[in-house]
mmCIF file of C-alpha atoms in Angstrom:
data_model
loop_
_atom_site.group_PDB
_atom_site.id
_atom_site.type_symbol
_atom_site.label_atom_id
_atom_site.label_comp_id
_atom_site.label_asym_id
_atom_site.label_seq_id
_atom_site.Cartn_x
_atom_site.Cartn_y
_atom_site.Cartn_z
ATOM 1 C CA MET A 1 24.530 -8.913 -29.199
ATOM 2 C CA ARG A 2 22.806 -12.076 -27.961
ATOM 3 C CA ARG A 3 24.439 -11.688 -24.549
ATOM 4 C CA ILE A 4 23.149 -8.139 -24.249
ATOM 5 C CA PHE A 5 19.638 -9.252 -25.230
ATOM 6 C CA ALA A 6 19.765 -12.182 -22.768
ATOM 7 C CA ALA A 7 20.953 -9.844 -19.992
ATOM 8 C CA PHE A 8 18.157 -7.370 -20.827
ATOM 9 C CA VAL A 9 15.505 -10.130 -20.714
ATOM 10 C CA GLY A 10 16.909 -11.322 -17.372
ATOM 11 C CA VAL A 11 16.775 -7.831 -15.886
ATOM 12 C CA MET A 12 13.199 -7.351 -17.113
ATOM 13 C CA ALA A 13 12.183 -10.680 -15.546
ATOM 14 C CA LEU A 14 13.719 -9.626 -12.227
ATOM 15 C CA CYS A 15 11.970 -6.246 -12.368
ATOM 16 C CA GLY A 16 8.664 -7.974 -12.990
ATOM 17 C CA ALA A 17 9.219 -10.152 -9.944
ATOM 18 C CA CYS A 18 10.176 -7.197 -7.744
ATOM 19 C CA TYR A 19 7.247 -4.982 -8.715
ATOM 20 C CA ALA A 20 4.453 -7.517 -8.899
ATOM 21 C CA GLY A 21 2.002 -5.212 -7.125
ATOM 22 C CA VAL A 22 0.133 -3.309 -9.789
ATOM 23 C CA LEU A 23 -2.605 -1.103 -8.417
ATOM 24 C CA PRO A 24 -5.835 -1.335 -10.415
ATOM 25 C CA ASP A 25 -7.565 1.673 -11.973
ATOM 26 C CA VAL A 26 -10.943 0.634 -10.557
ATOM 27 C CA VAL A 27 -11.843 -1.044 -7.262
ATOM 28 C CA GLY A 28 -15.605 -1.373 -6.949
ATOM 29 C CA GLU A 29 -17.056 2.144 -6.990
ATOM 30 C CA TRP A 30 -13.621 3.743 -6.529
ATOM 31 C CA ARG A 31 -11.747 5.140 -9.566
ATOM 32 C CA CYS A 32 -8.094 6.188 -9.733
ATOM 33 C CA VAL A 33 -7.789 9.883 -10.582
ATOM 34 C CA ASN A 34 -4.114 10.515 -9.866
ATOM 35 C CA GLU A 35 -0.863 8.528 -9.632
ATOM 36 C CA TYR A 36 2.721 9.302 -8.684
ATOM 37 C CA VAL A 37 5.509 6.685 -8.640
ATOM 38 C CA GLN A 38 8.753 7.286 -6.736
ATOM 39 C CA SER A 39 11.690 5.002 -7.459
ATOM 40 C CA LEU A 40 13.907 4.107 -4.507
ATOM 41 C CA THR A 41 17.303 4.233 -6.175
ATOM 42 C CA THR A 42 20.719 4.675 -4.575
ATOM 43 C CA GLU A 43 22.223 7.856 -5.985
ATOM 44 C CA TYR A 44 25.879 6.805 -6.027
ATOM 45 C CA ASN A 45 25.491 3.490 -7.917
ATOM 46 C CA HIS A 46 21.921 3.716 -9.289
ATOM 47 C CA GLU A 47 20.933 0.454 -7.593
ATOM 48 C CA SER A 48 17.169 -0.042 -7.344
ATOM 49 C CA HIS A 49 15.703 -0.728 -3.909
ATOM 50 C CA GLY A 50 12.046 -0.701 -4.905
ATOM 51 C CA GLN A 51 9.393 1.914 -5.465
ATOM 52 C CA ILE A 52 6.500 3.717 -3.830
ATOM 53 C CA THR A 53 3.262 4.194 -5.757
ATOM 54 C CA TYR A 54 0.853 6.890 -4.572
ATOM 55 C CA ARG A 55 -2.676 6.794 -5.975
ATOM 56 C CA THR A 56 -5.785 8.852 -5.282
ATOM 57 C CA TYR A 57 -9.134 7.109 -5.707
ATOM 58 C CA THR A 58 -12.500 8.874 -5.686
ATOM 59 C CA ARG A 59 -16.136 7.867 -5.849
ATOM 60 C CA GLU A 60 -19.144 9.908 -6.904
ATOM 61 C CA SER A 61 -21.870 8.892 -4.482
ATOM 62 C CA PRO A 62 -21.483 9.361 -1.663
ATOM 63 C CA ALA A 63 -18.557 11.595 -2.574
ATOM 64 C CA GLY A 64 -15.304 10.364 -1.115
ATOM 65 C CA MET A 65 -11.560 10.126 -1.573
ATOM 66 C CA LEU A 66 -8.934 7.531 -0.644
ATOM 67 C CA GLU A 67 -5.167 7.830 -0.706
ATOM 68 C CA VAL A 68 -3.514 4.491 -1.486
ATOM 69 C CA ILE A 69 0.208 3.916 -1.074
ATOM 70 C CA LEU A 70 1.936 0.745 -2.250
ATOM 71 C CA THR A 71 5.532 0.357 -1.072
ATOM 72 C CA GLU A 72 7.659 -2.370 -2.648
ATOM 73 C CA GLY A 73 11.241 -3.496 -2.294
ATOM 74 C CA SER A 74 14.056 -3.618 0.204
ATOM 75 C CA GLY A 75 14.235 0.186 0.431
ATOM 76 C CA ALA A 76 10.688 0.297 1.777
ATOM 77 C CA GLY A 77 11.001 -2.797 3.950
ATOM 78 C CA SER A 78 8.164 -4.869 5.360
ATOM 79 C CA LEU A 79 5.369 -3.781 7.662
ATOM 80 C CA TYR A 80 6.052 -4.382 11.342
ATOM 81 C CA VAL A 81 2.914 -5.277 13.292
ATOM 82 C CA PRO A 82 3.604 -5.603 17.024
ATOM 83 C CA GLU A 83 1.720 -8.292 18.953
ATOM 84 C CA ASN A 84 0.557 -6.025 21.782
ATOM 85 C CA VAL A 85 -0.252 -2.872 19.841
ATOM 86 C CA ARG A 86 -3.224 -1.789 22.002
ATOM 87 C CA ALA A 87 -0.918 -1.225 24.989
ATOM 88 C CA VAL A 88 1.037 1.376 23.025
ATOM 89 C CA LYS A 89 -0.473 4.852 23.503
ATOM 90 C CA GLY A 90 2.442 7.266 23.802
ATOM 91 C CA VAL A 91 1.400 10.898 23.406
ATOM 92 C CA MET A 92 -1.797 10.150 21.482
ATOM 93 C CA SER A 93 -5.150 11.307 22.847
ATOM 94 C CA SER A 94 -7.679 8.888 24.311
ATOM 95 C CA GLU A 95 -9.737 8.885 21.078
ATOM 96 C CA SER A 96 -6.671 7.656 19.214
ATOM 97 C CA GLY A 97 -5.434 4.140 18.931
ATOM 98 C CA PHE A 98 -4.197 1.193 16.964
ATOM 99 C CA GLU A 99 -5.728 -2.191 16.296
ATOM 100 C CA VAL A 100 -4.305 -5.306 14.666
ATOM 101 C CA VAL A 101 -6.716 -6.860 12.152
ATOM 102 C CA ASP A 102 -6.682 -9.641 9.586
ATOM 103 C CA ILE A 103 -7.105 -8.674 5.921
ATOM 104 C CA ALA A 104 -7.508 -11.697 3.637
ATOM 105 C CA GLY A 105 -5.208 -13.765 5.878
ATOM 106 C CA ARG A 106 -2.582 -11.021 6.241
ATOM 107 C CA LYS A 107 -1.605 -8.994 9.280
ATOM 108 C CA ALA A 108 -2.714 -5.391 9.155
ATOM 109 C CA ILE A 109 -2.893 -2.454 11.508
ATOM 110 C CA ILE A 110 -5.530 0.282 11.714
ATOM 111 C CA GLU A 111 -4.571 3.668 13.123
ATOM 112 C CA ARG A 112 -7.192 6.189 14.146
ATOM 113 C CA HIS A 113 -6.671 9.663 15.467
ATOM 114 C CA SER A 114 -9.257 12.381 15.931
ATOM 115 C CA PHE A 115 -7.278 14.895 13.826
ATOM 116 C CA MET A 116 -6.042 12.612 11.038
ATOM 117 C CA PRO A 117 -7.558 10.348 8.375
ATOM 118 C CA LEU A 118 -8.204 6.724 9.249
ATOM 119 C CA ALA A 119 -5.206 4.668 8.099
ATOM 120 C CA LEU A 120 -4.895 0.956 7.368
ATOM 121 C CA ALA A 121 -1.585 -0.728 6.504
ATOM 122 C CA VAL A 122 -1.542 -4.315 5.217
ATOM 123 C CA ASN A 123 1.509 -6.566 5.029
ATOM 124 C CA VAL A 124 0.835 -7.869 1.497
ATOM 125 C CA GLU A 125 3.891 -10.095 1.054
ATOM 126 C CA GLY A 126 7.605 -9.793 1.727
ATOM 127 C CA ASP A 127 8.639 -6.171 1.299
ATOM 128 C CA MET A 128 5.260 -5.066 -0.077
ATOM 129 C CA THR A 129 2.872 -2.965 2.037
ATOM 130 C CA LEU A 130 -0.487 -1.516 1.036
ATOM 131 C CA THR A 131 -1.627 1.568 2.965
ATOM 132 C CA VAL A 132 -5.059 3.196 2.677
ATOM 133 C CA GLU A 133 -5.813 6.601 4.231
ATOM 134 C CA THR A 134 -9.283 8.150 4.225
ATOM 135 C CA THR A 135 -11.876 10.252 5.989
ATOM 136 C CA ALA A 136 -14.598 8.896 3.663
ATOM 137 C CA LEU A 137 -14.885 5.425 5.221
ATOM 138 C CA ASN A 138 -15.210 3.907 8.660
ATOM 139 C CA GLU A 139 -13.063 0.981 9.823
ATOM 140 C CA GLU A 140 -15.353 -1.643 8.262
ATOM 141 C CA GLY A 141 -15.388 0.254 4.944
ATOM 142 C CA VAL A 142 -11.608 0.651 4.765
ATOM 143 C CA ILE A 143 -11.147 -3.065 5.556
ATOM 144 C CA ASP A 144 -13.618 -3.974 2.776
ATOM 145 C CA PHE A 145 -11.786 -1.675 0.360
ATOM 146 C CA ALA A 146 -8.400 -3.260 1.194
ATOM 147 C CA GLU A 147 -9.802 -6.779 0.757
ATOM 148 C CA ASN A 148 -11.306 -5.794 -2.612
ATOM 149 C CA MET A 149 -8.031 -4.131 -3.649
ATOM 150 C CA LEU A 150 -6.057 -7.310 -2.901
ATOM 151 C CA ARG A 151 -8.644 -9.386 -4.770
ATOM 152 C CA VAL A 152 -8.463 -7.137 -7.853
ATOM 153 C CA MET A 153 -4.647 -7.168 -7.647
ATOM 154 C CA LYS A 154 -4.988 -10.981 -7.628
ATOM 155 C CA ILE A 155 -3.072 -11.273 -4.358
ATOM 156 C CA GLN A 156 -4.964 -13.926 -2.440
#
């Protein structure tokens, strides 16, 4: 029985280390109103490869909504931020583009497209990526939100 308990405590400690990113319920004026968590588990052997947490945040005034996605674990992988991202256009229109920015000392990339919400993805640490999508904020606002989110999550 002691071995089973010791194994259980060990597994719980590992899980805590893998899923250290806990999204807060409140970030400044933004409040979480919805959450969905998807486990990344191999079907044939039930091995965990991380999780994806989807959260919707809203604010009252001015009215706005943010979609926040936190990916964690080897199944999600780490965020790739190319060095020369501005040279990459592909089939996107001239109003569209990417920009590499620094969020609290971490590499991040902003994507803007005239027909889609503004998106910011931050390489938090290892295989943890924070993504924020919104039409409610401009680039400066979404960067401020991400910095506040990391501060509240106590990831400095």
